[in-house]
Amino acid sequence: MSGPGDTRAVGSGRMLVQVCINGARELTQHPRLTADATLAAADAARAVAAGAREIHAHAKDAAGRDSVAPDHVAEWVRALRAACPGIPIGVTTGAWTEPDVERRLAAIEAWTELPDHASVNWHEAGADEVAVALRRRGVGVEAGIWDGTGFEAWRDSPVRGECMRVLIELPDEAADVVRTHAEGLIAHVRAEDAEVPILLHGEESSAWPALALAVELGLDTRIGLEDTLVLPDDRTAFDNAALVRAAMGVVSAS
């Protein structure tokens, strides 16, 4: 497993499928979404058993709101590590968790239980500073790029080379525009850094088309209740494991 000090993902030659277990969704959106870290970790363990090789989670407070507070991050990282030993754990640092950049940085500096990596949205104010704080703590950085603005900020970032991977994150958009959108962002990233690993994923309508495209292009990808609540046939997924099993079916069919 790649540890917190690694700045680039260490591949095994296999495509990575990461499970994104919750996201910023309201807990009422699906029965498996929970503010209980232990229950979420058990759900994550089932997804790992189904084939996921990494976990991306949003630590929650008691009310189910996303948080970067040290006690919440520690609770969630500990629970996930206990349920999924040896599996790399990532968390979000999205601006909505703490809109004040200085307070977000202070929270990261105070983390007592360090995740293996954390995502940083490069279109958000303070992305460079957040990335620096994470690297100073030995936490890997996933660079989230949603659009041209985020790409340009990452391209010009002095810590660009410290990122373990780039997350190309497509919005909820029609399947027929996924390829054009994704390939454009991929080409821009590759023009700047031909070696950085890329994880491609979508959300809602673009989730399954983006996953299929990632498989076709040989890129890493992710799936989970953060990105979609439904299976490829539009049936509601029972849990994260059901989504991962469906994703592994797409991978094995390629």
PDB file of C-alpha atoms in Angstrom:
ATOM      1  CA  MET A   1       0.000   0.000   0.000  1.00  0.00           C
ATOM      2  CA  SER A   2       1.176   3.504  -0.667  1.00  0.00           C
ATOM      3  CA  GLY A   3       1.708   5.285   2.609  1.00  0.00           C
ATOM      4  CA  PRO A   4       1.015   8.860   3.698  1.00  0.00           C
ATOM      5  CA  GLY A   5       4.482  10.029   2.711  1.00  0.00           C
ATOM      6  CA  ASP A   6       4.174   8.992  -0.937  1.00  0.00           C
ATOM      7  CA  THR A   7       3.605  11.770  -3.457  1.00  0.00           C
ATOM      8  CA  ARG A   8       2.797   9.575  -6.457  1.00  0.00           C
ATOM      9  CA  ALA A   9       0.510   6.570  -6.509  1.00  0.00           C
ATOM     10  CA  VAL A  10       2.315   3.243  -6.663  1.00  0.00           C
ATOM     11  CA  GLY A  11       0.568   1.072  -9.223  1.00  0.00           C
ATOM     12  CA  SER A  12       0.433  -2.721  -9.390  1.00  0.00           C
ATOM     13  CA  GLY A  13      -0.372  -2.776 -13.092  1.00  0.00           C
ATOM     14  CA  ARG A  14      -4.067  -3.225 -12.300  1.00  0.00           C
ATOM     15  CA  MET A  15      -6.680  -0.575 -12.797  1.00  0.00           C
ATOM     16  CA  LEU A  16      -7.634   1.051  -9.507  1.00  0.00           C
ATOM     17  CA  VAL A  17     -11.306   1.145  -8.521  1.00  0.00           C
ATOM     18  CA  GLN A  18     -11.771   3.421  -5.535  1.00  0.00           C
ATOM     19  CA  VAL A  19     -15.021   3.393  -3.572  1.00  0.00           C
ATOM     20  CA  CYS A  20     -16.405   6.813  -2.626  1.00  0.00           C
ATOM     21  CA  ILE A  21     -18.719   5.766   0.169  1.00  0.00           C
ATOM     22  CA  ASN A  22     -20.793   8.846   1.023  1.00  0.00           C
ATOM     23  CA  GLY A  23     -19.925  12.332  -0.250  1.00  0.00           C
ATOM     24  CA  ALA A  24     -21.782  15.462   0.762  1.00  0.00           C
ATOM     25  CA  ARG A  25     -25.217  13.915   0.265  1.00  0.00           C
ATOM     26  CA  GLU A  26     -28.038  14.332   2.756  1.00  0.00           C
ATOM     27  CA  LEU A  27     -28.347  11.176   4.849  1.00  0.00           C
ATOM     28  CA  THR A  28     -31.985  10.838   3.803  1.00  0.00           C
ATOM     29  CA  GLN A  29     -30.983  10.191   0.186  1.00  0.00           C
ATOM     30  CA  HIS A  30     -30.090   6.524   0.759  1.00  0.00           C
ATOM     31  CA  PRO A  31     -30.496   4.033   3.657  1.00  0.00           C
ATOM     32  CA  ARG A  32     -26.758   3.263   3.682  1.00  0.00           C
ATOM     33  CA  LEU A  33     -25.718   6.879   4.195  1.00  0.00           C
ATOM     34  CA  THR A  34     -24.960   7.413   7.856  1.00  0.00           C
ATOM     35  CA  ALA A  35     -23.323   9.729  10.375  1.00  0.00           C
ATOM     36  CA  ASP A  36     -22.089   6.660  12.267  1.00  0.00           C
ATOM     37  CA  ALA A  37     -18.454   6.015  11.355  1.00  0.00           C
ATOM     38  CA  THR A  38     -18.602   2.368  12.440  1.00  0.00           C
ATOM     39  CA  LEU A  39     -21.601   1.613  10.234  1.00  0.00           C
ATOM     40  CA  ALA A  40     -20.001   3.470   7.322  1.00  0.00           C
ATOM     41  CA  ALA A  41     -16.794   1.495   7.812  1.00  0.00           C
ATOM     42  CA  ALA A  42     -18.674  -1.807   7.725  1.00  0.00           C
ATOM     43  CA  ASP A  43     -20.277  -0.721   4.449  1.00  0.00           C
ATOM     44  CA  ALA A  44     -16.831   0.229   3.121  1.00  0.00           C
ATOM     45  CA  ALA A  45     -15.492  -3.200   4.098  1.00  0.00           C
ATOM     46  CA  ARG A  46     -18.169  -4.881   1.996  1.00  0.00           C
ATOM     47  CA  ALA A  47     -17.170  -2.659  -0.938  1.00  0.00           C
ATOM     48  CA  VAL A  48     -13.524  -3.667  -0.482  1.00  0.00           C
ATOM     49  CA  ALA A  49     -14.551  -7.316  -0.464  1.00  0.00           C
ATOM     50  CA  ALA A  50     -16.336  -6.629  -3.758  1.00  0.00           C
ATOM     51  CA  GLY A  51     -13.132  -5.343  -5.349  1.00  0.00           C
ATOM     52  CA  ALA A  52     -12.450  -1.742  -4.266  1.00  0.00           C
ATOM     53  CA  ARG A  53      -8.776  -1.080  -3.566  1.00  0.00           C
ATOM     54  CA  GLU A  54      -9.064   2.354  -1.959  1.00  0.00           C
ATOM     55  CA  ILE A  55     -11.667   4.251   0.055  1.00  0.00           C
ATOM     56  CA  HIS A  56     -12.630   7.905  -0.281  1.00  0.00           C
ATOM     57  CA  ALA A  57     -14.815   9.151   2.572  1.00  0.00           C
ATOM     58  CA  HIS A  58     -16.243  12.388   3.866  1.00  0.00           C
ATOM     59  CA  ALA A  59     -15.849  12.504   7.639  1.00  0.00           C
ATOM     60  CA  LYS A  60     -19.118  13.541   9.279  1.00  0.00           C
ATOM     61  CA  ASP A  61     -20.229  15.261  12.446  1.00  0.00           C
ATOM     62  CA  ALA A  62     -23.086  13.844  14.520  1.00  0.00           C
ATOM     63  CA  ALA A  63     -25.656  15.606  12.321  1.00  0.00           C
ATOM     64  CA  GLY A  64     -24.210  14.111   9.139  1.00  0.00           C
ATOM     65  CA  ARG A  65     -22.471  17.260   7.896  1.00  0.00           C
ATOM     66  CA  ASP A  66     -19.068  16.993   6.208  1.00  0.00           C
ATOM     67  CA  SER A  67     -16.213  17.969   8.489  1.00  0.00           C
ATOM     68  CA  VAL A  68     -12.440  18.383   8.587  1.00  0.00           C
ATOM     69  CA  ALA A  69     -12.433  18.845  12.369  1.00  0.00           C
ATOM     70  CA  PRO A  70      -9.675  16.755  13.965  1.00  0.00           C
ATOM     71  CA  ASP A  71     -12.006  14.689  16.161  1.00  0.00           C
ATOM     72  CA  HIS A  72     -14.325  13.817  13.273  1.00  0.00           C
ATOM     73  CA  VAL A  73     -11.482  12.938  10.894  1.00  0.00           C
ATOM     74  CA  ALA A  74      -9.833  10.812  13.587  1.00  0.00           C
ATOM     75  CA  GLU A  75     -13.069   8.953  14.330  1.00  0.00           C
ATOM     76  CA  TRP A  76     -13.713   8.141  10.672  1.00  0.00           C
ATOM     77  CA  VAL A  77     -10.147   7.241   9.737  1.00  0.00           C
ATOM     78  CA  ARG A  78      -9.812   4.958  12.786  1.00  0.00           C
ATOM     79  CA  ALA A  79     -13.112   3.216  12.015  1.00  0.00           C
ATOM     80  CA  LEU A  80     -12.220   2.708   8.355  1.00  0.00           C
ATOM     81  CA  ARG A  81      -8.743   1.398   9.149  1.00  0.00           C
ATOM     82  CA  ALA A  82     -10.129  -1.030  11.716  1.00  0.00           C
ATOM     83  CA  ALA A  83     -12.703  -2.379   9.257  1.00  0.00           C
ATOM     84  CA  CYS A  84     -10.439  -2.297   6.178  1.00  0.00           C
ATOM     85  CA  PRO A  85      -6.846  -3.027   7.267  1.00  0.00           C
ATOM     86  CA  GLY A  86      -4.223  -2.332   4.629  1.00  0.00           C
ATOM     87  CA  ILE A  87      -6.571  -0.324   2.396  1.00  0.00           C
ATOM     88  CA  PRO A  88      -5.548   3.301   1.655  1.00  0.00           C
ATOM     89  CA  ILE A  89      -8.011   5.793   3.113  1.00  0.00           C
ATOM     90  CA  GLY A  90      -8.689   9.255   1.658  1.00  0.00           C
ATOM     91  CA  VAL A  91     -10.832  12.128   2.907  1.00  0.00           C
ATOM     92  CA  THR A  92     -12.162  15.359   1.465  1.00  0.00           C
ATOM     93  CA  THR A  93     -10.884  18.863   2.194  1.00  0.00           C
ATOM     94  CA  GLY A  94     -13.634  20.559   0.171  1.00  0.00           C
ATOM     95  CA  ALA A  95     -14.248  24.215   0.973  1.00  0.00           C
ATOM     96  CA  TRP A  96     -17.782  23.469   2.185  1.00  0.00           C
ATOM     97  CA  THR A  97     -16.333  21.527   5.142  1.00  0.00           C
ATOM     98  CA  GLU A  98     -14.911  24.813   6.489  1.00  0.00           C
ATOM     99  CA  PRO A  99     -15.300  27.856   4.218  1.00  0.00           C
ATOM    100  CA  ASP A 100     -12.667  29.865   6.093  1.00  0.00           C
ATOM    101  CA  VAL A 101      -9.333  28.779   4.583  1.00  0.00           C
ATOM    102  CA  GLU A 102      -7.299  29.626   7.682  1.00  0.00           C
ATOM    103  CA  ARG A 103      -9.592  27.569   9.890  1.00  0.00           C
ATOM    104  CA  ARG A 104      -9.443  24.682   7.443  1.00  0.00           C
ATOM    105  CA  LEU A 105      -5.641  24.829   7.479  1.00  0.00           C
ATOM    106  CA  ALA A 106      -5.629  24.930  11.275  1.00  0.00           C
ATOM    107  CA  ALA A 107      -7.861  21.862  11.359  1.00  0.00           C
ATOM    108  CA  ILE A 108      -5.514  19.941   9.067  1.00  0.00           C
ATOM    109  CA  GLU A 109      -2.531  20.932  11.181  1.00  0.00           C
ATOM    110  CA  ALA A 110      -4.371  19.545  14.222  1.00  0.00           C
ATOM    111  CA  TRP A 111      -5.310  16.171  12.725  1.00  0.00           C
ATOM    112  CA  THR A 112      -4.267  13.389  15.096  1.00  0.00           C
ATOM    113  CA  GLU A 113      -5.194  10.440  12.864  1.00  0.00           C
ATOM    114  CA  LEU A 114      -3.767  10.967   9.398  1.00  0.00           C
ATOM    115  CA  PRO A 115      -5.454   9.572   6.296  1.00  0.00           C
ATOM    116  CA  ASP A 116      -3.264   8.212   3.529  1.00  0.00           C
ATOM    117  CA  HIS A 117      -4.404  10.967   1.185  1.00  0.00           C
ATOM    118  CA  ALA A 118      -6.914  13.776   0.797  1.00  0.00           C
ATOM    119  CA  SER A 119      -8.595  15.391  -2.175  1.00  0.00           C
ATOM    120  CA  VAL A 120      -8.062  19.091  -2.883  1.00  0.00           C
ATOM    121  CA  ASN A 121     -10.372  20.888  -5.301  1.00  0.00           C
ATOM    122  CA  TRP A 122      -8.097  23.154  -7.312  1.00  0.00           C
ATOM    123  CA  HIS A 123     -10.853  25.562  -8.365  1.00  0.00           C
ATOM    124  CA  GLU A 124     -11.355  26.510  -4.702  1.00  0.00           C
ATOM    125  CA  ALA A 125      -9.605  29.377  -2.945  1.00  0.00           C
ATOM    126  CA  GLY A 126      -6.648  28.234  -0.858  1.00  0.00           C
ATOM    127  CA  ALA A 127      -5.980  25.007  -2.780  1.00  0.00           C
ATOM    128  CA  ASP A 128      -2.204  25.538  -2.826  1.00  0.00           C
ATOM    129  CA  GLU A 129      -2.115  26.252   0.893  1.00  0.00           C
ATOM    130  CA  VAL A 130      -4.260  23.224   1.704  1.00  0.00           C
ATOM    131  CA  ALA A 131      -2.013  21.002  -0.423  1.00  0.00           C
ATOM    132  CA  VAL A 132       1.095  22.342   1.308  1.00  0.00           C
ATOM    133  CA  ALA A 133      -0.450  21.690   4.723  1.00  0.00           C
ATOM    134  CA  LEU A 134      -1.320  18.123   3.757  1.00  0.00           C
ATOM    135  CA  ARG A 135       2.139  17.386   2.394  1.00  0.00           C
ATOM    136  CA  ARG A 136       3.718  18.896   5.509  1.00  0.00           C
ATOM    137  CA  ARG A 137       1.732  16.352   7.535  1.00  0.00           C
ATOM    138  CA  GLY A 138       2.806  13.541   5.197  1.00  0.00           C
ATOM    139  CA  VAL A 139      -0.647  13.151   3.620  1.00  0.00           C
ATOM    140  CA  GLY A 140      -0.842  12.476  -0.122  1.00  0.00           C
ATOM    141  CA  VAL A 141      -2.746  14.943  -2.320  1.00  0.00           C
ATOM    142  CA  GLU A 142      -5.334  14.070  -4.947  1.00  0.00           C
ATOM    143  CA  ALA A 143      -5.793  17.105  -7.199  1.00  0.00           C
ATOM    144  CA  GLY A 144      -9.462  17.504  -8.057  1.00  0.00           C
ATOM    145  CA  ILE A 145      -9.978  19.158 -11.456  1.00  0.00           C
ATOM    146  CA  TRP A 146     -13.566  19.828 -12.494  1.00  0.00           C
ATOM    147  CA  ASP A 147     -13.133  22.419 -15.238  1.00  0.00           C
ATOM    148  CA  GLY A 148     -10.773  24.783 -17.060  1.00  0.00           C
ATOM    149  CA  THR A 149     -10.490  27.090 -14.067  1.00  0.00           C
ATOM    150  CA  GLY A 150      -9.351  24.242 -11.846  1.00  0.00           C
ATOM    151  CA  PHE A 151      -6.952  22.970 -14.478  1.00  0.00           C
ATOM    152  CA  GLU A 152      -5.312  26.374 -14.894  1.00  0.00           C
ATOM    153  CA  ALA A 153      -4.925  26.779 -11.134  1.00  0.00           C
ATOM    154  CA  TRP A 154      -3.331  23.319 -10.869  1.00  0.00           C
ATOM    155  CA  ARG A 155      -1.134  23.918 -13.930  1.00  0.00           C
ATOM    156  CA  ASP A 156       0.291  27.069 -12.351  1.00  0.00           C
ATOM    157  CA  SER A 157       0.553  25.649  -8.835  1.00  0.00           C
ATOM    158  CA  PRO A 158       4.020  25.469  -7.259  1.00  0.00           C
ATOM    159  CA  VAL A 159       2.997  22.195  -5.592  1.00  0.00           C
ATOM    160  CA  ARG A 160       1.631  20.541  -8.755  1.00  0.00           C
ATOM    161  CA  GLY A 161       4.464  18.017  -8.766  1.00  0.00           C
ATOM    162  CA  GLU A 162       3.630  16.968  -5.214  1.00  0.00           C
ATOM    163  CA  CYS A 163       0.248  15.517  -6.207  1.00  0.00           C
ATOM    164  CA  MET A 164      -0.052  11.729  -6.111  1.00  0.00           C
ATOM    165  CA  ARG A 165      -2.752  11.789  -8.799  1.00  0.00           C
ATOM    166  CA  VAL A 166      -5.183  14.005 -10.646  1.00  0.00           C
ATOM    167  CA  LEU A 167      -8.903  13.435 -10.203  1.00  0.00           C
ATOM    168  CA  ILE A 168     -10.748  14.429 -13.359  1.00  0.00           C
ATOM    169  CA  GLU A 169     -14.241  14.940 -12.031  1.00  0.00           C
ATOM    170  CA  LEU A 170     -17.105  15.284 -14.495  1.00  0.00           C
ATOM    171  CA  PRO A 171     -20.358  16.957 -13.464  1.00  0.00           C
ATOM    172  CA  ASP A 172     -23.877  15.581 -13.823  1.00  0.00           C
ATOM    173  CA  GLU A 173     -24.074  15.772 -17.602  1.00  0.00           C
ATOM    174  CA  ALA A 174     -25.472  13.834 -20.544  1.00  0.00           C
ATOM    175  CA  ALA A 175     -23.667  10.668 -21.560  1.00  0.00           C
ATOM    176  CA  ASP A 176     -23.059  11.949 -25.079  1.00  0.00           C
ATOM    177  CA  VAL A 177     -20.803  14.777 -23.881  1.00  0.00           C
ATOM    178  CA  VAL A 178     -18.774  12.737 -21.368  1.00  0.00           C
ATOM    179  CA  ARG A 179     -16.113  11.594 -23.840  1.00  0.00           C
ATOM    180  CA  THR A 180     -15.470  15.046 -25.302  1.00  0.00           C
ATOM    181  CA  HIS A 181     -15.341  16.693 -21.878  1.00  0.00           C
ATOM    182  CA  ALA A 182     -13.124  14.022 -20.336  1.00  0.00           C
ATOM    183  CA  GLU A 183     -10.701  13.701 -23.234  1.00  0.00           C
ATOM    184  CA  GLY A 184     -10.241  17.465 -23.350  1.00  0.00           C
ATOM    185  CA  LEU A 185      -9.273  17.636 -19.667  1.00  0.00           C
ATOM    186  CA  ILE A 186      -7.086  14.532 -19.959  1.00  0.00           C
ATOM    187  CA  ALA A 187      -5.187  16.048 -22.899  1.00  0.00           C
ATOM    188  CA  HIS A 188      -4.554  19.265 -20.970  1.00  0.00           C
ATOM    189  CA  VAL A 189      -3.284  17.356 -17.922  1.00  0.00           C
ATOM    190  CA  ARG A 190      -1.060  15.094 -20.033  1.00  0.00           C
ATOM    191  CA  ALA A 191       0.415  18.119 -21.817  1.00  0.00           C
ATOM    192  CA  GLU A 192       1.634  19.403 -18.455  1.00  0.00           C
ATOM    193  CA  ASP A 193       2.557  16.101 -16.812  1.00  0.00           C
ATOM    194  CA  ALA A 194       2.670  12.935 -18.902  1.00  0.00           C
ATOM    195  CA  GLU A 195       3.351  10.706 -15.892  1.00  0.00           C
ATOM    196  CA  VAL A 196       0.878  11.767 -13.211  1.00  0.00           C
ATOM    197  CA  PRO A 197      -1.756   9.067 -12.585  1.00  0.00           C
ATOM    198  CA  ILE A 198      -5.290  10.113 -13.549  1.00  0.00           C
ATOM    199  CA  LEU A 199      -8.482   8.919 -11.886  1.00  0.00           C
ATOM    200  CA  LEU A 200     -11.551   9.672 -14.009  1.00  0.00           C
ATOM    201  CA  HIS A 201     -15.057   9.679 -12.573  1.00  0.00           C
ATOM    202  CA  GLY A 202     -18.434  11.304 -13.031  1.00  0.00           C
ATOM    203  CA  GLU A 203     -21.506  11.947 -10.956  1.00  0.00           C
ATOM    204  CA  GLU A 204     -25.174  11.120 -11.368  1.00  0.00           C
ATOM    205  CA  SER A 205     -25.885  10.911 -15.147  1.00  0.00           C
ATOM    206  CA  SER A 206     -22.178  10.883 -16.031  1.00  0.00           C
ATOM    207  CA  ALA A 207     -21.079   8.348 -13.385  1.00  0.00           C
ATOM    208  CA  TRP A 208     -21.403   5.129 -15.371  1.00  0.00           C
ATOM    209  CA  PRO A 209     -20.406   6.597 -18.774  1.00  0.00           C
ATOM    210  CA  ALA A 210     -17.284   8.087 -17.140  1.00  0.00           C
ATOM    211  CA  LEU A 211     -16.433   4.773 -15.498  1.00  0.00           C
ATOM    212  CA  ALA A 212     -16.811   2.933 -18.805  1.00  0.00           C
ATOM    213  CA  LEU A 213     -14.587   5.521 -20.504  1.00  0.00           C
ATOM    214  CA  ALA A 214     -11.971   5.184 -17.752  1.00  0.00           C
ATOM    215  CA  VAL A 215     -11.909   1.425 -18.332  1.00  0.00           C
ATOM    216  CA  GLU A 216     -11.578   1.951 -22.089  1.00  0.00           C
ATOM    217  CA  LEU A 217      -8.705   4.415 -21.643  1.00  0.00           C
ATOM    218  CA  GLY A 218      -6.945   2.384 -18.962  1.00  0.00           C
ATOM    219  CA  LEU A 219      -7.370   5.053 -16.276  1.00  0.00           C
ATOM    220  CA  ASP A 220      -8.157   4.589 -12.624  1.00  0.00           C
ATOM    221  CA  THR A 221     -11.723   5.294 -11.579  1.00  0.00           C
ATOM    222  CA  ARG A 222     -14.123   5.294  -8.667  1.00  0.00           C
ATOM    223  CA  ILE A 223     -17.741   4.511  -7.865  1.00  0.00           C
ATOM    224  CA  GLY A 224     -19.917   4.719  -4.778  1.00  0.00           C
ATOM    225  CA  LEU A 225     -22.876   6.439  -3.198  1.00  0.00           C
ATOM    226  CA  GLU A 226     -21.094   9.794  -3.461  1.00  0.00           C
ATOM    227  CA  ASP A 227     -21.218   9.637  -7.252  1.00  0.00           C
ATOM    228  CA  THR A 228     -24.421   7.717  -7.940  1.00  0.00           C
ATOM    229  CA  LEU A 229     -27.236   5.940  -6.129  1.00  0.00           C
ATOM    230  CA  VAL A 230     -28.113   3.708  -9.055  1.00  0.00           C
ATOM    231  CA  LEU A 231     -26.728   0.727 -10.922  1.00  0.00           C
ATOM    232  CA  PRO A 232     -26.093   0.840 -14.683  1.00  0.00           C
ATOM    233  CA  ASP A 233     -29.672  -0.380 -15.283  1.00  0.00           C
ATOM    234  CA  ASP A 234     -31.044   2.536 -13.175  1.00  0.00           C
ATOM    235  CA  ARG A 235     -32.104   0.340 -10.265  1.00  0.00           C
ATOM    236  CA  THR A 236     -31.267   1.809  -6.854  1.00  0.00           C
ATOM    237  CA  ALA A 237     -28.109   0.192  -5.505  1.00  0.00           C
ATOM    238  CA  PHE A 238     -28.494  -1.662  -2.206  1.00  0.00           C
ATOM    239  CA  ASP A 239     -25.127  -0.412  -0.944  1.00  0.00           C
ATOM    240  CA  ASN A 240     -21.639   0.610  -2.006  1.00  0.00           C
ATOM    241  CA  ALA A 241     -20.668  -3.023  -2.523  1.00  0.00           C
ATOM    242  CA  ALA A 242     -23.394  -3.408  -5.161  1.00  0.00           C
ATOM    243  CA  LEU A 243     -21.974  -0.419  -7.043  1.00  0.00           C
ATOM    244  CA  VAL A 244     -18.445  -1.800  -6.823  1.00  0.00           C
ATOM    245  CA  ARG A 245     -19.567  -5.232  -8.041  1.00  0.00           C
ATOM    246  CA  ALA A 246     -21.203  -3.590 -11.045  1.00  0.00           C
ATOM    247  CA  ALA A 247     -18.029  -1.587 -11.699  1.00  0.00           C
ATOM    248  CA  MET A 248     -15.878  -4.692 -11.504  1.00  0.00           C
ATOM    249  CA  GLY A 249     -18.205  -6.281 -14.061  1.00  0.00           C
ATOM    250  CA  VAL A 250     -17.458  -3.412 -16.434  1.00  0.00           C
ATOM    251  CA  VAL A 251     -13.734  -3.802 -15.781  1.00  0.00           C
ATOM    252  CA  SER A 252     -13.731  -7.572 -16.332  1.00  0.00           C
ATOM    253  CA  ALA A 253     -15.733  -7.225 -19.550  1.00  0.00           C
ATOM    254  CA  SER A 254     -13.145  -4.896 -21.097  1.00  0.00           C
TER     255      SER A 254
END
